[in-house]
Coordinates of N, CA and C in Angstrom, one line a residue:
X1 N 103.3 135.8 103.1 CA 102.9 134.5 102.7 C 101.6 134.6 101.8
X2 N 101.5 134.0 100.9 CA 100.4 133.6 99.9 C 99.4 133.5 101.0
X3 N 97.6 133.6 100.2 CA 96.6 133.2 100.8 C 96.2 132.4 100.0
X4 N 95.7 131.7 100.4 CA 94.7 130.2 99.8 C 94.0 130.9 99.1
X5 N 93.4 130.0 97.5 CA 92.5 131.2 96.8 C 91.4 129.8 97.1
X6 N 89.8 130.7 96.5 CA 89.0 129.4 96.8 C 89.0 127.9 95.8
X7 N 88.9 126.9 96.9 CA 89.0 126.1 95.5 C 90.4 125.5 95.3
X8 N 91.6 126.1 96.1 CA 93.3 125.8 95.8 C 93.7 125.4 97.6
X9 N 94.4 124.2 97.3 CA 94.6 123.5 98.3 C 95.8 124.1 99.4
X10 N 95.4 124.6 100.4 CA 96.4 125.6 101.0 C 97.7 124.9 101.2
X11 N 97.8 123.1 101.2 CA 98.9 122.7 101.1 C 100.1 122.6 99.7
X12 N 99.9 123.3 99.0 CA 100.5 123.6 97.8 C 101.0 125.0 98.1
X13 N 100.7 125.7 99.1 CA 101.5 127.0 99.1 C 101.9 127.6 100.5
X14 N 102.0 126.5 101.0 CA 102.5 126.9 102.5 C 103.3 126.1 103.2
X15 N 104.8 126.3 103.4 CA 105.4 124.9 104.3 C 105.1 124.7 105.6
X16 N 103.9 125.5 106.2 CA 103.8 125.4 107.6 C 103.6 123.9 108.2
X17 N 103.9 123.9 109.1 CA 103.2 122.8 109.7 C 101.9 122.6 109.8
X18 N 101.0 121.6 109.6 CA 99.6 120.7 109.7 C 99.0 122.2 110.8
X19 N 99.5 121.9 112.1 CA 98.8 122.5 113.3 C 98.6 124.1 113.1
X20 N 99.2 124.5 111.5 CA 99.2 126.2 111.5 C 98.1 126.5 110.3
X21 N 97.8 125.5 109.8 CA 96.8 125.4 108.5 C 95.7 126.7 109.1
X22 N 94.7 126.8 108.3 CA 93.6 127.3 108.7 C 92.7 126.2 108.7
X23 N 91.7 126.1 110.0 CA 91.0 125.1 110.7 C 90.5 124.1 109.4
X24 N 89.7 125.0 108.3 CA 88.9 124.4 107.6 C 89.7 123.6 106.5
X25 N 91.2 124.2 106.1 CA 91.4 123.3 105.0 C 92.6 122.2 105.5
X26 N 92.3 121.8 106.7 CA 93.3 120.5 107.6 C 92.1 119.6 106.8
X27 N 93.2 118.4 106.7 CA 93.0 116.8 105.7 C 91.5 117.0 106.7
X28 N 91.4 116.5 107.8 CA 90.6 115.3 108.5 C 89.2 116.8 108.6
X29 N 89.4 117.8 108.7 CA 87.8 118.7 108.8 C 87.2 118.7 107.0
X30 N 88.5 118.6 105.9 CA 88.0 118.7 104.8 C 87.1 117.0 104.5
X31 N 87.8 116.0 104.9 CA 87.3 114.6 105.3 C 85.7 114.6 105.8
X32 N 85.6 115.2 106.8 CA 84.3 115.4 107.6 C 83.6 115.8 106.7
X33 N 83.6 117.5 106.4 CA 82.8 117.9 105.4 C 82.2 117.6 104.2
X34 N 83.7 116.6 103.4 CA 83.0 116.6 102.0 C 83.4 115.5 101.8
X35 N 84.0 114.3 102.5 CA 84.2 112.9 102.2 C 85.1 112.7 101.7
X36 N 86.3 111.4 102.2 CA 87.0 111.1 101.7 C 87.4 111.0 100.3
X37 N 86.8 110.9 99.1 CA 87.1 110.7 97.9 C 87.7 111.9 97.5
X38 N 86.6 113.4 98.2 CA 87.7 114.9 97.8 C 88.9 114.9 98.4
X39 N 89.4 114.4 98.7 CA 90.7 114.6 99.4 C 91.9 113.8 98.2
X40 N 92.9 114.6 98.4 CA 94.1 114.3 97.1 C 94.5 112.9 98.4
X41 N 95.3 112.7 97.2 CA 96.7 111.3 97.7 C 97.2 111.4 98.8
X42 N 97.8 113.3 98.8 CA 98.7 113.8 99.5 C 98.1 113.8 100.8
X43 N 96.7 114.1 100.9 CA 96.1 114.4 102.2 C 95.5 113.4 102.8
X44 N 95.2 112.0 101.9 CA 95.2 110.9 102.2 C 96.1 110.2 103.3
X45 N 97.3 109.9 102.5 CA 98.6 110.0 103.3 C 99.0 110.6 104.3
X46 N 98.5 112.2 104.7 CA 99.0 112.6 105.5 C 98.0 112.0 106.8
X47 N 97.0 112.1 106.9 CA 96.0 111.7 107.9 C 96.6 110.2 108.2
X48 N 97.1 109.3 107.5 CA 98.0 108.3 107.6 C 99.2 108.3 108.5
X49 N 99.6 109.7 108.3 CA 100.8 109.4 109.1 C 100.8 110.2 110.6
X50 N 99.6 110.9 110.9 CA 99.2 111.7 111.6 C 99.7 112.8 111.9
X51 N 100.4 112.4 113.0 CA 101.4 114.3 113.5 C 103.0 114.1 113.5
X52 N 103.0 113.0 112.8 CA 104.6 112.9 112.1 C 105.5 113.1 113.4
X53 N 107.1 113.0 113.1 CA 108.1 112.6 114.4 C 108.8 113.9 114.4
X54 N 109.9 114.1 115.2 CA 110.4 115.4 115.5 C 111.2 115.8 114.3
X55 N 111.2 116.6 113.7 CA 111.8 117.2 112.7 C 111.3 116.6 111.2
X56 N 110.4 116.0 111.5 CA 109.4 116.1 110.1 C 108.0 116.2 110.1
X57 N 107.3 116.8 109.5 CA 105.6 117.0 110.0 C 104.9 116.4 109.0
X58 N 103.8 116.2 109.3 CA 103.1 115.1 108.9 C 102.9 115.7 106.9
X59 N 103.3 117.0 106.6 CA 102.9 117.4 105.1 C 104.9 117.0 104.9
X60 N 105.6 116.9 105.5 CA 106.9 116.4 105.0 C 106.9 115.5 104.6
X61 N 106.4 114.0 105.9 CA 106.3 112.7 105.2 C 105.7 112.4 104.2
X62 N 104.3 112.9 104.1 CA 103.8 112.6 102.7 C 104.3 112.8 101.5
X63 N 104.9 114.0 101.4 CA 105.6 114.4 100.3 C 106.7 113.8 99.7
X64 N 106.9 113.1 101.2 CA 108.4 112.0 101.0 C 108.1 110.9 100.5
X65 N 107.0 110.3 101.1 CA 106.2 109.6 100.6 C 105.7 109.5 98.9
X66 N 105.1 110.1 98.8 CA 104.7 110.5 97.6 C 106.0 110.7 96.0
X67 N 107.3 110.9 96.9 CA 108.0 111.4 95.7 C 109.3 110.1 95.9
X68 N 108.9 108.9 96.7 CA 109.6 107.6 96.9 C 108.5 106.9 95.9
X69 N 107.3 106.9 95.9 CA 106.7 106.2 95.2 C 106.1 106.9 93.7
X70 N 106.9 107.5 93.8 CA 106.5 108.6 92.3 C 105.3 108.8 91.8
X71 N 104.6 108.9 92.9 CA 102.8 109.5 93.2 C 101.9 108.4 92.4
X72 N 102.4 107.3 92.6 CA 101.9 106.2 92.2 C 101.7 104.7 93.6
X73 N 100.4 104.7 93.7 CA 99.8 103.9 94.6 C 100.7 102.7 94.8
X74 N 100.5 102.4 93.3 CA 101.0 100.7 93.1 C 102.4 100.7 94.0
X75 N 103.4 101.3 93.6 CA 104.3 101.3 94.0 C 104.5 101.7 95.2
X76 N 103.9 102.2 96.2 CA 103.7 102.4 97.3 C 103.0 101.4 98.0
X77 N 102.7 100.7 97.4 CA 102.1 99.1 97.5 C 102.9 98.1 97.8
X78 N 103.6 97.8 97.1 CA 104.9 97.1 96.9 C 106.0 97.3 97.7
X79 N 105.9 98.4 98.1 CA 107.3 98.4 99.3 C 106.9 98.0 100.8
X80 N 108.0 97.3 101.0 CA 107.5 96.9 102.4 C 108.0 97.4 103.9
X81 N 107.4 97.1 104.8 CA 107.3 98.1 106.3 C 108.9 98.4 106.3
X82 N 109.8 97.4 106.3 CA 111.1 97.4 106.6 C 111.5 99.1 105.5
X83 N 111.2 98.6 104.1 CA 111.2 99.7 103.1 C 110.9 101.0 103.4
X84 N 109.7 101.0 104.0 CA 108.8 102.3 104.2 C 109.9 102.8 105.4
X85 N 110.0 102.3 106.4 CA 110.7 102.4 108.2 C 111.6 103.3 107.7
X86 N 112.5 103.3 106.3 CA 113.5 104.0 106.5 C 113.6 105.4 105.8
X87 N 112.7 105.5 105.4 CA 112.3 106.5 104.9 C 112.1 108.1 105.9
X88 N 112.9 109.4 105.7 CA 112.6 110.9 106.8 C 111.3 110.7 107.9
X89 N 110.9 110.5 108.8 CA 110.1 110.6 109.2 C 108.9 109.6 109.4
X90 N 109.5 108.4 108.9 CA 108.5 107.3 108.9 C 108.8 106.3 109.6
X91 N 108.4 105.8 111.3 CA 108.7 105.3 112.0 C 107.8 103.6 111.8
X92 N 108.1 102.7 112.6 CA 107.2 101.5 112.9 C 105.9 102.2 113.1
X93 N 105.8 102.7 113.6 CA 103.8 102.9 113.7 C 103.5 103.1 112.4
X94 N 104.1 104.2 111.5 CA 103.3 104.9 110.7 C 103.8 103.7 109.2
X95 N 104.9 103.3 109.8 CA 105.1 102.2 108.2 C 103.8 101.3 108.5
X96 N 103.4 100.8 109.7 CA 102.2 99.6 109.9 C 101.0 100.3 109.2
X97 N 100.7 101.3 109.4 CA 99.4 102.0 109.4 C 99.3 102.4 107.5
X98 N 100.4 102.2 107.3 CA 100.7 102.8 105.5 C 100.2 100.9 104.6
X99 N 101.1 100.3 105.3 CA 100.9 98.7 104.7 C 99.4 98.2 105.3
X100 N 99.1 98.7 106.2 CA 97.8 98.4 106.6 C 96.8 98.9 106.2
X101 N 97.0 100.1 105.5 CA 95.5 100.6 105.1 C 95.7 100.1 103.5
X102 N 97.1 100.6 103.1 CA 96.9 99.5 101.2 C 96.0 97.8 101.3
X103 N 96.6 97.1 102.6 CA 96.1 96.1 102.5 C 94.7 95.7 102.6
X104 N 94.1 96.6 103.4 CA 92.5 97.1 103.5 C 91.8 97.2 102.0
X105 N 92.2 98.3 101.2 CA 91.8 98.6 100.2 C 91.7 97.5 99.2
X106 N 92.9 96.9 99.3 CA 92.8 95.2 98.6 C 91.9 94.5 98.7
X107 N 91.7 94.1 100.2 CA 90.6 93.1 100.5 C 89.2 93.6 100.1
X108 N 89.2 95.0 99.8 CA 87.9 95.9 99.8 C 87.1 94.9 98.8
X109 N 88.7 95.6 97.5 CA 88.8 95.1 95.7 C 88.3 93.7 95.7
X110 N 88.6 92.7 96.7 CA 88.5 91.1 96.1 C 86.9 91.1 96.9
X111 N 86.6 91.5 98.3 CA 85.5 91.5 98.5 C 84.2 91.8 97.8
X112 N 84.2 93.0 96.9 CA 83.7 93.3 96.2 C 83.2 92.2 94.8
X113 N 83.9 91.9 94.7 CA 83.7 90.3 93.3 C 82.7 89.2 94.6
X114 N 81.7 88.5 93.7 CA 81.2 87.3 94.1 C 82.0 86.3 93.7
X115 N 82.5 86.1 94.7 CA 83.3 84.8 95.0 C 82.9 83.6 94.5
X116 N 81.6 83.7 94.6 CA 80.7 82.1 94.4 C 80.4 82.2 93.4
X117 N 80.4 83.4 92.7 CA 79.6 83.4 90.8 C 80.5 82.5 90.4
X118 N 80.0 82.6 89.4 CA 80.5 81.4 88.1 C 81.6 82.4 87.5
X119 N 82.5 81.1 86.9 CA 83.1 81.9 86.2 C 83.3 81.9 84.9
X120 N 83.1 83.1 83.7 CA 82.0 82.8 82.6 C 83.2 83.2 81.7
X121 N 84.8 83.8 81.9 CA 86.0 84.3 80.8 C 86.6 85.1 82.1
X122 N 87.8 85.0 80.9 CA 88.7 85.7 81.7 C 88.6 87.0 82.8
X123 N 87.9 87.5 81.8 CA 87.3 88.9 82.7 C 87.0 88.7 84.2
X124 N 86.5 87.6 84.2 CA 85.9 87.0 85.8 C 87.2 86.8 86.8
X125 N 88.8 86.2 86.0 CA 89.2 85.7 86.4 C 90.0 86.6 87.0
X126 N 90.5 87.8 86.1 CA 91.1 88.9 86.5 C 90.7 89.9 87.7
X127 N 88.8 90.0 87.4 CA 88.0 90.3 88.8 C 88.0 89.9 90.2
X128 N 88.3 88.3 90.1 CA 88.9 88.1 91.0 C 90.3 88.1 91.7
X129 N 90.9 87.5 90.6 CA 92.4 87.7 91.4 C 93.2 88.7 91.1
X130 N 92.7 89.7 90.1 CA 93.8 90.6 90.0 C 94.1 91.7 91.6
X131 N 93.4 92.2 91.7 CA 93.4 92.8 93.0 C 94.1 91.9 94.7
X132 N 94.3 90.9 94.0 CA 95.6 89.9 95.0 C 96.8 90.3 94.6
X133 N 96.3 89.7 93.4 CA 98.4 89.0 92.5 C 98.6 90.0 91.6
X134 N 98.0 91.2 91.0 CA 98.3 92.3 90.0 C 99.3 93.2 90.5
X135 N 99.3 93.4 92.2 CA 100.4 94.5 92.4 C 101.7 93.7 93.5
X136 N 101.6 92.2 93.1 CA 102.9 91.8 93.7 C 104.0 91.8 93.4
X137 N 105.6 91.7 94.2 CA 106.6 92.0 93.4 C 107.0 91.1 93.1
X138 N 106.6 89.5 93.0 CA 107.2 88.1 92.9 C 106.2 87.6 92.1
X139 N 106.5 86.7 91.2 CA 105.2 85.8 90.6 C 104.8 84.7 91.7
X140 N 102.9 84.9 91.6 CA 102.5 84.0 92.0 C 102.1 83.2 91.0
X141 N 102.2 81.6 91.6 CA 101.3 81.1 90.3 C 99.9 80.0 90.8
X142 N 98.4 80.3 90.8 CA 97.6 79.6 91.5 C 96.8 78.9 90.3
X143 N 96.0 78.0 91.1 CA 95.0 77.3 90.6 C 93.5 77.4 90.7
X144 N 92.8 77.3 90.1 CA 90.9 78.1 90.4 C 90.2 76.5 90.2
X145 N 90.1 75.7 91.2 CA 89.3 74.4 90.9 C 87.7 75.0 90.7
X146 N 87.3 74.2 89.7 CA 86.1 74.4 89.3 C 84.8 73.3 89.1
X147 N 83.7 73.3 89.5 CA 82.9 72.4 89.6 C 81.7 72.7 88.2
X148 N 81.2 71.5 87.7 CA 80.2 71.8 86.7 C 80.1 72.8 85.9
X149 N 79.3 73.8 87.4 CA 78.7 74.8 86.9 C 79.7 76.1 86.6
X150 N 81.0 75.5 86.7 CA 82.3 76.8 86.6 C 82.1 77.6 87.7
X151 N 82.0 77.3 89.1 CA 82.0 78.3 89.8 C 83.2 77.3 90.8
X152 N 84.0 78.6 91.1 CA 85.0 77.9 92.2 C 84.9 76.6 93.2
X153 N 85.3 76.3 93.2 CA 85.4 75.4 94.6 C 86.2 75.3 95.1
X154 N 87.6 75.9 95.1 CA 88.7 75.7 95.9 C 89.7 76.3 95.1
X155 N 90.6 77.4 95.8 CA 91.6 78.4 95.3 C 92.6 77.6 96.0
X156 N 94.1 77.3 95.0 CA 95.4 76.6 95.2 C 96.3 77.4 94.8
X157 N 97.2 77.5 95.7 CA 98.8 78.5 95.3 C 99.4 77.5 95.2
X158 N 99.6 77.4 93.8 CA 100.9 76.4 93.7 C 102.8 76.9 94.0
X159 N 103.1 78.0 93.6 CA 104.2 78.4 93.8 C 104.5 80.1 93.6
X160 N 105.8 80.1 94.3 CA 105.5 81.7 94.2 C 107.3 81.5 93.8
X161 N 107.7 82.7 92.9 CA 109.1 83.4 92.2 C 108.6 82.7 90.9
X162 N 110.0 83.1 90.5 CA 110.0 82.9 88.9 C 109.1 81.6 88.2
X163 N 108.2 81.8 87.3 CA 107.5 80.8 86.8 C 108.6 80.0 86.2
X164 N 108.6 78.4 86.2 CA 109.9 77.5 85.3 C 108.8 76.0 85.2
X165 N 108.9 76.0 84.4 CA 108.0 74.7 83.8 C 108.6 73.8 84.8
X166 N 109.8 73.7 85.0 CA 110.4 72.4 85.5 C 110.0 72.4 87.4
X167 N 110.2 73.6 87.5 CA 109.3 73.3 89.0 C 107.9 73.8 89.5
X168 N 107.3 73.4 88.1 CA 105.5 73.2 88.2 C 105.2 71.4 88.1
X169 N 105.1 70.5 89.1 CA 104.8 69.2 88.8 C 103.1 69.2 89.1
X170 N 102.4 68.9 87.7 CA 101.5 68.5 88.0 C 100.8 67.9 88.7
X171 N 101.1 67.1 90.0 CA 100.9 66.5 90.9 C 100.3 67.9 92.1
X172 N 100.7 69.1 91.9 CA 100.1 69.9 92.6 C 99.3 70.7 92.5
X173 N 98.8 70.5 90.8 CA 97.9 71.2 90.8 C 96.5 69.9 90.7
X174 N 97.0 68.9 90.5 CA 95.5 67.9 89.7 C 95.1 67.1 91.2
X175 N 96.2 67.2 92.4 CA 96.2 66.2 93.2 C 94.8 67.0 94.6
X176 N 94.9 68.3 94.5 CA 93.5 69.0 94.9 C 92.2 68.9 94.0
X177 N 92.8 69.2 92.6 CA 91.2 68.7 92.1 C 90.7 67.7 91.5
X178 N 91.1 66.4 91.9 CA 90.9 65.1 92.1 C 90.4 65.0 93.0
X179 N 91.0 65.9 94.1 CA 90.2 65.7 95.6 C 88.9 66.1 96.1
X180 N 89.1 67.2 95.3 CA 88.0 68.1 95.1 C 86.6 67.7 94.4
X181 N 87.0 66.6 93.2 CA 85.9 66.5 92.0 C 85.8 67.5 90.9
X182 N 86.6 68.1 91.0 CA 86.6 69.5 90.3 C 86.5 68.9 88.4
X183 N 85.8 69.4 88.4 CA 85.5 69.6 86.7 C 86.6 70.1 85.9
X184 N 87.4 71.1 85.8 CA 88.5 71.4 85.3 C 88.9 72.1 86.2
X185 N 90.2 73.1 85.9 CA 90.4 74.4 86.1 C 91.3 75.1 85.2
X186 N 91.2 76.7 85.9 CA 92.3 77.3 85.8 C 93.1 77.9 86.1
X187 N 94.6 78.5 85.7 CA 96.1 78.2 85.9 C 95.6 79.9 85.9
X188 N 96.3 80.8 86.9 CA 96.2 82.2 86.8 C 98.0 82.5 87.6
X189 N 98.6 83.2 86.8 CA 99.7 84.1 87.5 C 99.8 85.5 87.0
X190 N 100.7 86.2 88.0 CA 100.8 87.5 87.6 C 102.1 87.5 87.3
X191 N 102.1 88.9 86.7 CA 103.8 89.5 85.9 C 103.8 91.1 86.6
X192 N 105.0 90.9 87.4 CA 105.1 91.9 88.5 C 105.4 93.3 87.3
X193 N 106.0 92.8 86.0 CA 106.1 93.6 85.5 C 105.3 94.7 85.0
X194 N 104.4 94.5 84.8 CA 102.6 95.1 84.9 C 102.4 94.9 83.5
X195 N 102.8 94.1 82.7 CA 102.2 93.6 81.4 C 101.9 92.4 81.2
X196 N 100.7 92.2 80.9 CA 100.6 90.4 81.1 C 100.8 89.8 79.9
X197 N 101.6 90.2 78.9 CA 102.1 89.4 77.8 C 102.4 87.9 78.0
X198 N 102.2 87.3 77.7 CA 103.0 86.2 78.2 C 104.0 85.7 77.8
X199 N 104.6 85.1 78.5 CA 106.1 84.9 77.9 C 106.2 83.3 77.2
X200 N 107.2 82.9 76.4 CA 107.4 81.0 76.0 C 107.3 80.6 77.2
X201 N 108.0 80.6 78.6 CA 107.6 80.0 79.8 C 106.2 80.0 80.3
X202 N 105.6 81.2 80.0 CA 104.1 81.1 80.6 C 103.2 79.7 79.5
X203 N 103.9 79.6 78.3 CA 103.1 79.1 77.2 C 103.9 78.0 77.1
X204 N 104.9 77.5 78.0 CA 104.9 75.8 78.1 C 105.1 75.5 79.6
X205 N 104.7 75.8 80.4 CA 103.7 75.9 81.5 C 102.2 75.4 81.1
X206 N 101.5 76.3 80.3 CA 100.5 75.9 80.2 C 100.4 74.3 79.3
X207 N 101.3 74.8 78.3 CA 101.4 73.0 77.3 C 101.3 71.9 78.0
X208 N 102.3 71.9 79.0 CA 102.8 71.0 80.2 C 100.9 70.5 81.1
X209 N 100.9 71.5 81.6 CA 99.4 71.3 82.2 C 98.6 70.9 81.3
X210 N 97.9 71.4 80.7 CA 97.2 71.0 79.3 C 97.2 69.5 79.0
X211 N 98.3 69.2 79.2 CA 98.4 67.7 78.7 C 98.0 66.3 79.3
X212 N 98.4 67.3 81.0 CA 98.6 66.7 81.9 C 97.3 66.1 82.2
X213 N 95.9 67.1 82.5 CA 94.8 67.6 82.3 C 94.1 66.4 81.5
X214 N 94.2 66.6 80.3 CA 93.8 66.1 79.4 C 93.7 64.2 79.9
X215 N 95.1 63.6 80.3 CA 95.2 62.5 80.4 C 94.5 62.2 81.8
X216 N 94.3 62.7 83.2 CA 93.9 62.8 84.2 C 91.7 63.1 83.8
X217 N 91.6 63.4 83.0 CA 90.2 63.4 82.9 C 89.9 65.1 83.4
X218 N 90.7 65.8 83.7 CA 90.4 67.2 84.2 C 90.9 68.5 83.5
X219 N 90.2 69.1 82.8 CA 90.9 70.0 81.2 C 91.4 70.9 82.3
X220 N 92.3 71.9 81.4 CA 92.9 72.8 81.4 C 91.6 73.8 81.1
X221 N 90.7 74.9 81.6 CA 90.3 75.3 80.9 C 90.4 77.3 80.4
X222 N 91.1 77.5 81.2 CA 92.1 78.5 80.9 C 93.4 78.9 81.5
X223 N 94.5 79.3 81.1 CA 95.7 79.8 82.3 C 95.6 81.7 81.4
X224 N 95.3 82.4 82.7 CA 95.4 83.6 82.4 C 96.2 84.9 83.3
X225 N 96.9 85.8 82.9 CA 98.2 86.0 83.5 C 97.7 87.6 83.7
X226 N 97.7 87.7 84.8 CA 97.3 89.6 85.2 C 98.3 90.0 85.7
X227 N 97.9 90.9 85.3 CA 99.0 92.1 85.8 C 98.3 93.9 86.1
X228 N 98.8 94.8 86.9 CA 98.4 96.1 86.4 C 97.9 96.7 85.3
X229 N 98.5 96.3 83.8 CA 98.1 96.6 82.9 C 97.0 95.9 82.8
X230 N 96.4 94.8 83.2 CA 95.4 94.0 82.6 C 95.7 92.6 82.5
X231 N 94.8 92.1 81.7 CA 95.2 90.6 82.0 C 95.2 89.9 80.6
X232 N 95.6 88.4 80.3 CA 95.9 87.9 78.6 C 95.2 86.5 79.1
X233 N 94.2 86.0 78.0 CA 94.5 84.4 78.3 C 95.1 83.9 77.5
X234 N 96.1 83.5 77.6 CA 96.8 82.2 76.7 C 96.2 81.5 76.0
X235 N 95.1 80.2 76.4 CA 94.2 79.2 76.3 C 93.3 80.1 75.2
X236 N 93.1 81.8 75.0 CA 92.0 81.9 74.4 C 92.6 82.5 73.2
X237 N 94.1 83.0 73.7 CA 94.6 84.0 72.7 C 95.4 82.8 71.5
X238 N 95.3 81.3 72.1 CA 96.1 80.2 71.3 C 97.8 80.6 71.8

């Protein structure tokens, strides 16, 4: 058997099982030592799934893991427990513990934004919600009521699947910030497809609102569409 050289991850050259590693380069002692961030995807995951089920070890699942979501987070994101459950070696504990820590890291992402700032362009808008609605597999489509000073005052989900003008009624998005006092707002959805181009639907969606807005005393004052790739405003791009 190959020896670890320094510096080369002993799990790249050994199919042993976890429990045969040498002490120092196991996920959770290299964790200790030198902190989470050194640690790959793979070793990530595996500490995730701990000491794996009979006839798969915890460097099998990952790798199963890893080559179901084609070593891409997002996408490992997106699948869900039922998804993950059937996967070699990945039981109800370890699918909870897989959807549970992505969904951690989420809340990290939105936590991290001040919620209460103002909101001054799109940039702001995507800071906030992209890290919600950027890695969903369904369109959401919400609303950002806004007061005066452009700082939030009340987040509205108006609908979730396919965006269709015809079942966006105004009445759901103006009938909270009327309630509210809200000064204007804006219209944010995502495109599961990870490009936020927007589509003629996204851009008579917004016509529709815009108008709506206008006549109600409460502007439209951006609808902007994130995704993975990043985010577009409509309202800014015309």
């Amino acid at each position: 058997m190959e020896a670890p050289q320094p510096g080369r991850l002993f799990c790249w050259v050994t199919p042993q099982p976890l429990r045969e590693w040498p002490q120092a380069e196991r996920p959770r002692e290299r964790l200790r030592a030198l902190g989470p961030e050194s640690l790959s995807l793979r070793e990530l995951l595996m500490l995730l799934v701990g000491s794996g089920r009979s006839g798969a070890s915890a460097v099998n699942v990952a790798e199963q893991l890893l080559e179901e979501s084609q070593g891409s987070l997002r996408r490992l994101s997106v699948m869900s427990v039922a998804s993950l459950e059937t996967l070699p070696g990945v039981g109800a504990a370890t699918a909870s513990r897989i959807a549970a820590a992505l969904e951690v890291g989420r809340r990290c992402a939105v936590e991290a934004v001040d919620l209460k700032g103002r909101i001054r362009g799109p940039a702001d808008v995507f800071a906030r919600m992209g890290p919600r609605l950027g890695h969903l597999a369904q369109e959401e489509f919400h609303a950002l009521l806004l007061s005066t000073q452009h700082r939030v005052l009340r987040e509205v989900a108006i609908t979730r699947g396919i965006l269709d003008a015809s079942l966006i009624h105004p009445r759901e998005v103006f009938r909270p910030a009327i309630h509210e006092g809200a000064a204007g707002v804006i219209l944010v959805h995502n495109h599961p497809s990870g490009d936020p181009t927007p589509s003629p639907e996204d851009r008579a969606v917004t016509k529709q609102l815009t108008e709506a807005g206008r006549m109600l005393g409460v502007p439209v004052l951006d609808h902007v569409v994130v995704a993975t790739g990043g985010f577009r405003s409509i309202v800014g791009a015309g």
